[in-house]
Coordinates of C-alpha atoms and ligand atoms in Angstrom, one line a residue:
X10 CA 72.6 113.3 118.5
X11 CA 74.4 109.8 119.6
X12 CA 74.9 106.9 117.0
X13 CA 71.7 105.3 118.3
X14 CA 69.6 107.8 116.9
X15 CA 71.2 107.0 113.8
X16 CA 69.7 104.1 113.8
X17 CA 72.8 101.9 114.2
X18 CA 73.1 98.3 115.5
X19 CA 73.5 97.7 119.0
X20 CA 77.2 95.4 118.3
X21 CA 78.1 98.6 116.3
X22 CA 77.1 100.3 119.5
X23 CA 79.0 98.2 121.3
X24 CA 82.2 98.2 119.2
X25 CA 81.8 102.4 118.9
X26 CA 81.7 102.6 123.2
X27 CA 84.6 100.7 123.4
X28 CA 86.6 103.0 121.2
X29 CA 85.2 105.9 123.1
X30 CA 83.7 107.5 120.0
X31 CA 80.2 109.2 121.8
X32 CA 79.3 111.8 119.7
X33 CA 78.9 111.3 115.4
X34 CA 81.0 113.8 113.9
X35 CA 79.4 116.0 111.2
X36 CA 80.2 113.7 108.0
X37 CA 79.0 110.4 110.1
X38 CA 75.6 112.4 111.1
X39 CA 74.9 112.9 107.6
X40 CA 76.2 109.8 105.5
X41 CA 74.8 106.8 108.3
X42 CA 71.4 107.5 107.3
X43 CA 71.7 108.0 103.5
X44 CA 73.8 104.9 103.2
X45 CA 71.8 102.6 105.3
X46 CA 68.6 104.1 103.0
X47 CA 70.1 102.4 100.1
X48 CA 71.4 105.8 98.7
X49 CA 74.6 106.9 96.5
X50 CA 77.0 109.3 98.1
X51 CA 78.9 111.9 96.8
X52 CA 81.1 113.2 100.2
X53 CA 83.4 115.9 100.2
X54 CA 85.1 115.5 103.7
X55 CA 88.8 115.9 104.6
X56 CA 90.9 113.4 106.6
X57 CA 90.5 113.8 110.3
X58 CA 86.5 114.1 109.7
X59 CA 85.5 110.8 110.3
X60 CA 84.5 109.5 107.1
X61 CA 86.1 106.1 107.6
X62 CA 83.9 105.4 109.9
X63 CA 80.9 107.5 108.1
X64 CA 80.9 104.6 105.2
X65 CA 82.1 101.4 107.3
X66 CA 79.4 101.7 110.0
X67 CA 76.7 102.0 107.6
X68 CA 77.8 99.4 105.3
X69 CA 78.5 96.7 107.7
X70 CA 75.2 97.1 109.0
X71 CA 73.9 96.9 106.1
X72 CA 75.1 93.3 105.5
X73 CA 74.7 92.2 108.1
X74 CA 71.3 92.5 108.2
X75 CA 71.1 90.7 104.9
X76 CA 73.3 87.6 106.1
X77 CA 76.0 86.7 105.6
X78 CA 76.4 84.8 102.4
X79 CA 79.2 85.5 100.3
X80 CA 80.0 83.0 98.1
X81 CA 83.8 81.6 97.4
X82 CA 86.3 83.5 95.6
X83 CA 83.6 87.0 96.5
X84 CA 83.3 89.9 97.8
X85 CA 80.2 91.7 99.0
X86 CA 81.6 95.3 99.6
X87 CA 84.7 97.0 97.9
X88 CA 86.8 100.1 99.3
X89 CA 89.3 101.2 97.1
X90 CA 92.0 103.1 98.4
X91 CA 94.7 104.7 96.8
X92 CA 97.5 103.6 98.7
X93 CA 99.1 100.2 100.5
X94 CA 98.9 102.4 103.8
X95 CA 95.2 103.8 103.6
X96 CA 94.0 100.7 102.8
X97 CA 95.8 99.2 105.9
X98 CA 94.2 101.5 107.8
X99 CA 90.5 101.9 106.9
X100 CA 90.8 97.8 106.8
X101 CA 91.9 98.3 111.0
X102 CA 89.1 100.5 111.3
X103 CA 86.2 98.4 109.8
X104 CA 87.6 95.2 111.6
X105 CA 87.2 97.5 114.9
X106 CA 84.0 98.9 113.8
X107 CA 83.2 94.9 113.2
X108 CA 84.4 93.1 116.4
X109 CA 81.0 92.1 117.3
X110 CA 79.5 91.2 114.0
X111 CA 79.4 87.8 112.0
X112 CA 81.8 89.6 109.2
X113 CA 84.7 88.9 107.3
X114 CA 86.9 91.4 106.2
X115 CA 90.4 91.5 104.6
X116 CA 92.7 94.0 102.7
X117 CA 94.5 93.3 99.1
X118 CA 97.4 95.9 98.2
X119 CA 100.5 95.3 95.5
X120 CA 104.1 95.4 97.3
X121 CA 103.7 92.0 98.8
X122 CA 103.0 88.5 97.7
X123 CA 100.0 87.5 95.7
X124 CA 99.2 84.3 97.1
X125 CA 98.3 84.6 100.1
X126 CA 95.6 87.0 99.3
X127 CA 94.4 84.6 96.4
X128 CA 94.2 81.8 99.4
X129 CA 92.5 84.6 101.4
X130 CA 89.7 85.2 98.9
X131 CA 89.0 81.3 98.4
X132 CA 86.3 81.3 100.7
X133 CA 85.0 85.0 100.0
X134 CA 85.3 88.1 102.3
X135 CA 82.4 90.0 103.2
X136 CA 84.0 93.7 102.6
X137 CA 87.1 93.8 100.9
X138 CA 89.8 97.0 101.5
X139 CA 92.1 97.2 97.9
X140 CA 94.4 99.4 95.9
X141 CA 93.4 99.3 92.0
X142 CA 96.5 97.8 90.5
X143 CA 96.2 94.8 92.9
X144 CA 92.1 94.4 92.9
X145 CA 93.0 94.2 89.0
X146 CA 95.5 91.3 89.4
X147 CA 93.4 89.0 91.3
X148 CA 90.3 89.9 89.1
X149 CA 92.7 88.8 85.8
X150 CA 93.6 85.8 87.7
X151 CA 90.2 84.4 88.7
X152 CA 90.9 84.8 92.7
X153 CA 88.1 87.1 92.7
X154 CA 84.5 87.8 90.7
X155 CA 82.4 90.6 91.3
X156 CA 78.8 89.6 90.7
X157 CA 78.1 89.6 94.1
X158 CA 79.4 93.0 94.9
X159 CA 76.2 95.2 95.8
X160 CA 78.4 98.7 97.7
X161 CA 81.8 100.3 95.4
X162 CA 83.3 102.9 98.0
X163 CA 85.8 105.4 96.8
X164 CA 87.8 106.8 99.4
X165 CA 90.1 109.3 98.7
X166 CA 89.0 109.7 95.1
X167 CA 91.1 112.4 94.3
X168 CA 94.3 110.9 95.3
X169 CA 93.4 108.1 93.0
X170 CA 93.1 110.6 90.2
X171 CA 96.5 112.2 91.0
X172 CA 98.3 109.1 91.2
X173 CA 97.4 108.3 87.4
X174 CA 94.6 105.5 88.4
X175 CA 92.1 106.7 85.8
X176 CA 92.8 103.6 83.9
X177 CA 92.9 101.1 86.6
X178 CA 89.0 102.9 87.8
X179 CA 87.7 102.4 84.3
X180 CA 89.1 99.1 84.2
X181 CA 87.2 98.5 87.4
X182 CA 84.1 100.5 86.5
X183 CA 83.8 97.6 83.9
X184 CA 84.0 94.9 86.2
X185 CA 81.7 95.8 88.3
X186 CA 77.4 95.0 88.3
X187 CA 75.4 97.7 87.2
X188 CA 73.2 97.3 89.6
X189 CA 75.0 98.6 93.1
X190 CA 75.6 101.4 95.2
X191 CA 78.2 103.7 95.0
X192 CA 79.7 105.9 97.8
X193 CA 82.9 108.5 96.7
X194 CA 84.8 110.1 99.4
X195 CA 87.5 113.1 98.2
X196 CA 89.2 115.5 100.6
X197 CA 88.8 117.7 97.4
X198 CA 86.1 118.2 94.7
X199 CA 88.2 119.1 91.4
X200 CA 85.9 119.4 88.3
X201 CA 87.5 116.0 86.9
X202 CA 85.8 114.5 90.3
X203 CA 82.7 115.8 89.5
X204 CA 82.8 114.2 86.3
X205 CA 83.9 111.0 87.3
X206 CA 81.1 111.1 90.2
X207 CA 78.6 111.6 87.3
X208 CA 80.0 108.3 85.6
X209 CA 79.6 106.5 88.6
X210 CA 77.3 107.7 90.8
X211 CA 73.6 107.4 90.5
X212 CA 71.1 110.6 91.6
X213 CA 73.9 110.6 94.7
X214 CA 73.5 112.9 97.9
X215 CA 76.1 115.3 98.2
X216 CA 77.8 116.0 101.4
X217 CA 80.5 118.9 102.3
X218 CA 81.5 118.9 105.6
X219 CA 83.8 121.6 105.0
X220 CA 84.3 124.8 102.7
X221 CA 85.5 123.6 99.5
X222 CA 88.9 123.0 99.0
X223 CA 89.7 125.2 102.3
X224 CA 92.3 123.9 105.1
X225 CA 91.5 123.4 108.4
X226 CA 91.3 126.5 110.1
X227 CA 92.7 124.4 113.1
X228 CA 96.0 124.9 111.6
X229 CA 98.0 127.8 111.8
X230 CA 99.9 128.0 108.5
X231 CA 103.3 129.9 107.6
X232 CA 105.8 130.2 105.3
X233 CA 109.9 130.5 105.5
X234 CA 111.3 131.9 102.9
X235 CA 114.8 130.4 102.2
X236 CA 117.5 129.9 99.8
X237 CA 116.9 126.1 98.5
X238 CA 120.7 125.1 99.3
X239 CA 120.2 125.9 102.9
X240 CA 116.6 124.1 103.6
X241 CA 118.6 121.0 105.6
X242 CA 120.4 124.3 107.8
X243 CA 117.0 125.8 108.3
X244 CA 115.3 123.1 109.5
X245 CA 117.6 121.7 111.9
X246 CA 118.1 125.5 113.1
X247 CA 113.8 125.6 113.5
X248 CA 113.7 122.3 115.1
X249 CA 116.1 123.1 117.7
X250 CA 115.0 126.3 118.2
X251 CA 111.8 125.5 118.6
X252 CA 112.1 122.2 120.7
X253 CA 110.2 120.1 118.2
X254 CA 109.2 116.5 119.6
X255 CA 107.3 115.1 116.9
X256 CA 107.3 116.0 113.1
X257 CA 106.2 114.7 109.9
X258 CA 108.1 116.0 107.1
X259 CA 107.2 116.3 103.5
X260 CA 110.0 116.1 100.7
X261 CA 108.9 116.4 97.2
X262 CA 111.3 113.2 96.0
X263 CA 112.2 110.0 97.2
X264 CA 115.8 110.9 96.7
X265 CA 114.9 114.1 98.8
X266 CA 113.6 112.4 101.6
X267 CA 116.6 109.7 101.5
X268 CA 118.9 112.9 102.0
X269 CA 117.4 115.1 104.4
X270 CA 117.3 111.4 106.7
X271 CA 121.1 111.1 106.2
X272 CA 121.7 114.4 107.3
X273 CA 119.8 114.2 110.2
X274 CA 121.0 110.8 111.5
X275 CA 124.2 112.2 110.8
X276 CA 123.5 114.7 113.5
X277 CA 122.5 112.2 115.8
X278 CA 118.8 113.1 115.1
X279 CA 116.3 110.4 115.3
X280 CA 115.1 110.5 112.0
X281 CA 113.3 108.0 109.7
X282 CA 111.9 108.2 106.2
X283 CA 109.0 106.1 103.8
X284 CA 109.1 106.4 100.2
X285 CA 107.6 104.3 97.4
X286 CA 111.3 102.4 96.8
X287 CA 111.3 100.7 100.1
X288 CA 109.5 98.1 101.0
X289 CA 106.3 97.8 102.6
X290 CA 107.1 96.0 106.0
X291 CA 109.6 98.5 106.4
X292 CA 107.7 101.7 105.9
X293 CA 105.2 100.4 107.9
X294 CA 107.5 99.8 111.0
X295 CA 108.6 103.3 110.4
X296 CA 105.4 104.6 110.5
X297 CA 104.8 102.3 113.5
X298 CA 107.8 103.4 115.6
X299 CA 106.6 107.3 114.6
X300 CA 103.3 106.6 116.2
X301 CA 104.7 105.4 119.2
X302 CA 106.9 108.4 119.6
X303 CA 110.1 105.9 119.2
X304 CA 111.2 108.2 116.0
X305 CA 111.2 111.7 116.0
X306 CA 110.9 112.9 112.8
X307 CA 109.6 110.9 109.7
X308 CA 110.3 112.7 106.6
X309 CA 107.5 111.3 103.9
X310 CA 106.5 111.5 100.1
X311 CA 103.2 112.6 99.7
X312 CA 102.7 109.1 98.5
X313 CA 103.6 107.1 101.3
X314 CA 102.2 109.8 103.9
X315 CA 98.9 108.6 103.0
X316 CA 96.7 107.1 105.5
X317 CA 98.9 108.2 108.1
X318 CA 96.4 109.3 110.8
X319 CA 98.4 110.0 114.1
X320 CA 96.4 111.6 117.0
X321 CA 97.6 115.1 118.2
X322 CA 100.2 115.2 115.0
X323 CA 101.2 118.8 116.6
X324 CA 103.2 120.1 113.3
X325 CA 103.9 118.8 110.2
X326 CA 106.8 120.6 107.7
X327 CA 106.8 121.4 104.8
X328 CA 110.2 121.0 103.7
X329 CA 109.5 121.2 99.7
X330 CA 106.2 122.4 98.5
X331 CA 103.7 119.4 96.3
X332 CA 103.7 119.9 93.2
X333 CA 100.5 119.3 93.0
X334 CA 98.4 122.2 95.5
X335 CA 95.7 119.8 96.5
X336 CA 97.9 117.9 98.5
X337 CA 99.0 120.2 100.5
X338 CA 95.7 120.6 102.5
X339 CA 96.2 116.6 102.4
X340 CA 99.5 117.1 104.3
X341 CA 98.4 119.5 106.6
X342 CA 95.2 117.8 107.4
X343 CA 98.0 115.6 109.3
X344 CA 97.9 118.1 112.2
X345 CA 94.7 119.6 113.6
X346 CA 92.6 116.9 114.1
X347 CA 89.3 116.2 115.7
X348 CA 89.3 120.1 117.2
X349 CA 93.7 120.0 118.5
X350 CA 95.6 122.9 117.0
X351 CA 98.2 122.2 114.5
X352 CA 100.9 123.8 113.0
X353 CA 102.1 123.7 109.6
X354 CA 105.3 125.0 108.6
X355 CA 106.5 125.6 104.7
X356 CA 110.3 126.2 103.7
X357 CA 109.8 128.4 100.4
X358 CA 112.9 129.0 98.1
X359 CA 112.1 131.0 95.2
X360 CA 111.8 128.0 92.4
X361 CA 109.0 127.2 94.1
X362 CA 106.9 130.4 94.1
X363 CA 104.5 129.3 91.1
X364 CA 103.2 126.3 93.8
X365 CA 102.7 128.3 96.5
X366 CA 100.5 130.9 94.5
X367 CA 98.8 127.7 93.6
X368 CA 98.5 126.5 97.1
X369 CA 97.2 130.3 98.1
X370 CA 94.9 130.2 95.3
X371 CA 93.3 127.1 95.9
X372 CA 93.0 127.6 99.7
X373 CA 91.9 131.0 99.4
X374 CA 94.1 132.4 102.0
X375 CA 97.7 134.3 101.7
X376 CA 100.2 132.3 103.9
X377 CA 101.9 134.6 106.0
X378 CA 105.6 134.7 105.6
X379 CA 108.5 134.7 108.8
X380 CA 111.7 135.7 108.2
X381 CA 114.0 133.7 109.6
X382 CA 116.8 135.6 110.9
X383 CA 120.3 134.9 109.2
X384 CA 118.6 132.7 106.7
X385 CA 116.8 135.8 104.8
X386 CA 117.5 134.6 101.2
X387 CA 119.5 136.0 98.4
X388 CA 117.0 134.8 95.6
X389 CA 113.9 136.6 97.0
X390 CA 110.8 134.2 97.0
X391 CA 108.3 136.9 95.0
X392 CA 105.4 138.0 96.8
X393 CA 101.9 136.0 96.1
X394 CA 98.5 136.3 97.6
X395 CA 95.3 134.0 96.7
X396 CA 94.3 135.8 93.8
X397 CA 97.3 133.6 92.2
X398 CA 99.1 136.4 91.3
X399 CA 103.1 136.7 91.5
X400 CA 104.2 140.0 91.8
X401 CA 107.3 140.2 90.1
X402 CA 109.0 143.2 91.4
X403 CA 112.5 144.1 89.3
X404 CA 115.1 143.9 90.5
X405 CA 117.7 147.3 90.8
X406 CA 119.7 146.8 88.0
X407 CA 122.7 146.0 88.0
X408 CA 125.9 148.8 86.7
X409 CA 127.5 147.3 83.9
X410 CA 131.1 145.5 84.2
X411 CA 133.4 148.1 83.7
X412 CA 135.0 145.4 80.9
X413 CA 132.0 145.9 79.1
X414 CA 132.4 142.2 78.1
X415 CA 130.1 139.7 77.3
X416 CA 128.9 139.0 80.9
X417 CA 125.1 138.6 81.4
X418 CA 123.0 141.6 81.8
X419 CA 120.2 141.1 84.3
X420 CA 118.0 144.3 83.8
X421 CA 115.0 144.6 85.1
X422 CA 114.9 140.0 85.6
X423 CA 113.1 139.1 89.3
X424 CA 115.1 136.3 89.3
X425 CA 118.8 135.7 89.3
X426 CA 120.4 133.7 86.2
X427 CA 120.4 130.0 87.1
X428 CA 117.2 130.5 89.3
X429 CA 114.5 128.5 87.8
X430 CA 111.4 130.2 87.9
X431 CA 108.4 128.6 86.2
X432 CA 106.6 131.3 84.5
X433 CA 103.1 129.8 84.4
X434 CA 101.4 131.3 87.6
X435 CA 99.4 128.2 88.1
X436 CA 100.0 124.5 88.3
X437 CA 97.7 122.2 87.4
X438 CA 98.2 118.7 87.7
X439 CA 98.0 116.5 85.2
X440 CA 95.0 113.9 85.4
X441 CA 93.4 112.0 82.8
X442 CA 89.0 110.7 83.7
X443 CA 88.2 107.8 82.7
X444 CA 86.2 107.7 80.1
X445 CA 83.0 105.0 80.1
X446 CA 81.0 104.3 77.5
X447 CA 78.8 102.2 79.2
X448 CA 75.4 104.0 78.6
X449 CA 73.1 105.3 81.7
X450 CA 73.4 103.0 84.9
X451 CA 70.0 101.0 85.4
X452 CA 68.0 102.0 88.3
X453 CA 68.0 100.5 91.1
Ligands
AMP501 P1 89.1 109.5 109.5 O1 88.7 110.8 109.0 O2 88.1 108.4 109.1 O3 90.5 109.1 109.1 O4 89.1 109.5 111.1 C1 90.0 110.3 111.9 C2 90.1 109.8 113.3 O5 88.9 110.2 114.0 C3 90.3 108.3 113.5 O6 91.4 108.2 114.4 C4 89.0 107.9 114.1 O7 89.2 106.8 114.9 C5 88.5 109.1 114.8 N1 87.0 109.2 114.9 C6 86.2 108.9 113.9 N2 84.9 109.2 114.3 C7 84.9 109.6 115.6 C8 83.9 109.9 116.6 N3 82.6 110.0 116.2 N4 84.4 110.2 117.8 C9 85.7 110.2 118.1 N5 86.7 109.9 117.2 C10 86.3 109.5 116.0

């Protein structure tokens, strides 16, 4: 199969040969054709798959075909993103994609100044790249309308549910024409996505490119159990040992990844760091000067990871588990791309056992634990395995003080006293759907 027997464009052609993409990858195969046949899309595919260009190629045929026409202050296509750095990126990728067509296209994020953007929008863009909280703000202020919007694409859907955009989407949801097409893109399909897909999505097709909610099997996963105090010693140790070149590292705070930098740099290790608190030129450069091998390791929120798509990533760390499971087959679809072997790496301690019997649970597979030598730790990390089950074995107990005193008795605990151990074997994240009351969409 080549794009041309998809039916695509010849400047699309032309745009996709000089990028060196020959061959439609498994998501594109199935989503060009539905989308340029008018229909909705409902598309389960994981970073790395292709689906940027499985929507854009598609979509910018599609109006370009019908003209182009948009009108001032407009937009004819929308792609919401959930974050400043996706929507960078899928805006990079469509304007490749677009190089030989009569197309505008621009992309609206918060962070930076309004006013340019509102200038931007004056005379319309063809498809517009945006993050809900900003969209919202140039809707309020009359920089944009929607009337003439005929394709809504969700990318990353999920992620906008995690990051508590529910109210922004219905918020958008009303803004937008009844009559339109719809395309949702999610790495994962929770039930709250299925609901909000049958909000918003009329009679859609639905496409899975791969197992639900299963990692790529490109990517050998394991575990290091470790005492939390010494993670920062067990890393450096494992990147020395183990010659790493390049690494993306995911801390769970912002405070986290502000620390684990310090201590690097302060070992002369070419380390850099993006978090939400810093501003958007600068975590940009960072992620620039990672890309371009100029920084070694880049230690990232799951927040400001996203969008991050670096060819031949060859390991990503773990260096505090999410909080949320779904986003760790996010942070390991880093590595593993297009076919490469990756590896993922996970520093356990045992506080966070209740996430990674989520993370087994949802990915359907026991991550196999290496002890490191000399950094075995003293609070054992309990076993887990993917039936989301923590095994909590006692511990011997202890002989009594010979005082006899008040000290604390730990019979028969798995963990030891000031260990915090969640007790609720699974985590669920917290999400609200939006809720619309908007009555059945009109047909198209
Ligand atoms: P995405 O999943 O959209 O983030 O795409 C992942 C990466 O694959 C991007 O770097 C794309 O440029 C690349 N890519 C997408 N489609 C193809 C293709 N058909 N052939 C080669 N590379 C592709």
């Amino acid at each position: 199969m080549t794009f041309a027997t998809l039916g695509l464009i010849e400047p699309l052609l032309r745009a996709l040969e000089t990028l060196g993409y020959q061959t439609p990858t498994p998501v594109q195969a199935q989503a060009i054709p539905a989308v340029l046949a008018g229909r909705d899309l409902m598309a389960a595919a994981q970073t790395g798959t292709g689906k940027t260009a499985g929507f854009a190629l598609p979509l910018l045929q599609l109006l370009t075909m019908e003209g182009p026409k948009v009108a001032a202050n407009s937009a004819r296509a929308l792609i919401l993103c959930p974050t400043r750095e996706l929507a960078e990126q899928v805006h990079a990728s469509v304007a490749e994609y677009a190089q030989h067509l009569p197309l505008t296209t621009y992309a609206v994020y918060g962070g930076v100044s309004i006013n340019p953007q509102m200038m931007k929008l004056r005379k319309g863009v063809d498809i517009l790249v945006a993050t809900p909280g900003r969209l919202i703000d140039l809707f309020r202020q009359n920089a944009l309308k929607l009337n003439q919007l005929q394709t809504l694409v969700l990318d990353e859907a999920d992620r906008m549910l995690d990051l508590g955009f529910s109210e922004e989407l219905a918020n958008i949801y009303r803004m937008l024409p009844k009559k339109r097409q719809t395309l949702l893109f999610s790495a994962t399909f929770s039930d709250d996505i299925r609901l909000l897909a049958g909000q918003m999505l009329n009679d859609p097709l639905s496409i899975e490119v791969s197992p639900r909610n299963v990692a790529a099997n490109t990517v050998k996963q394991w575990v290091v159990p470790v005492d939390k105090k010494r993670k920062p010693e067990l890393f450096v140790h494992l990147m020395r040992k183990g010659r790493w070149k390049q690494v993306l590292v995911f801390a769970k705070t912002r405070n986290g990844v502000d620390a684990l930098v310090d201590k690097l740099q302060g070992l002369g290790i070419n380390a850099d760091g993006i978090h939400g608190d810093k501003p958007q030129a600068t975590r940009q450069r960072a992620l620039d000067r990672f890309k371009a091998s100029e920084v070694q390791i880049l230690v990232a929120t799951d927040v400001a990871a996203r969008g991050l798509d670096i060819e031949d990533l060859p390991l990503v760390v773990n260096f505090d588990l999410p909080i949320v499971a779904e986003d760790y087959i996010h942070r390991i679809g880093r590595t593993g791309r297009a076919g490469n072997t990756g590896e993922a790496i996970s520093l356990v301690c045992a506080d966070e056992v209740n996430m990674l019997s989520a993370i087994e649970m949802l990915t359907r597979q026991t991550l196999t634990r290496k002890m490191e030598p000399d950094f075995e730790p003293e609070h054992r990390v309990p076993d887990t395995d993917a039936s989301g089950q923590v095994v909590k074995k006692p511990k011997k107990p202890k002989k009594p003080k010979a005082s006899g005193g008040g000290g604390k008795r730990n019979l028969g605990k798995w963990v030891d006293s000031g260990e915090v151990a969640p007790t609720e074997p699974s985590i669920k994240p917290v999400r609200k759907v939006p809720v619309f009351n908007t009555g059945p969409r009109k047909k198209k």
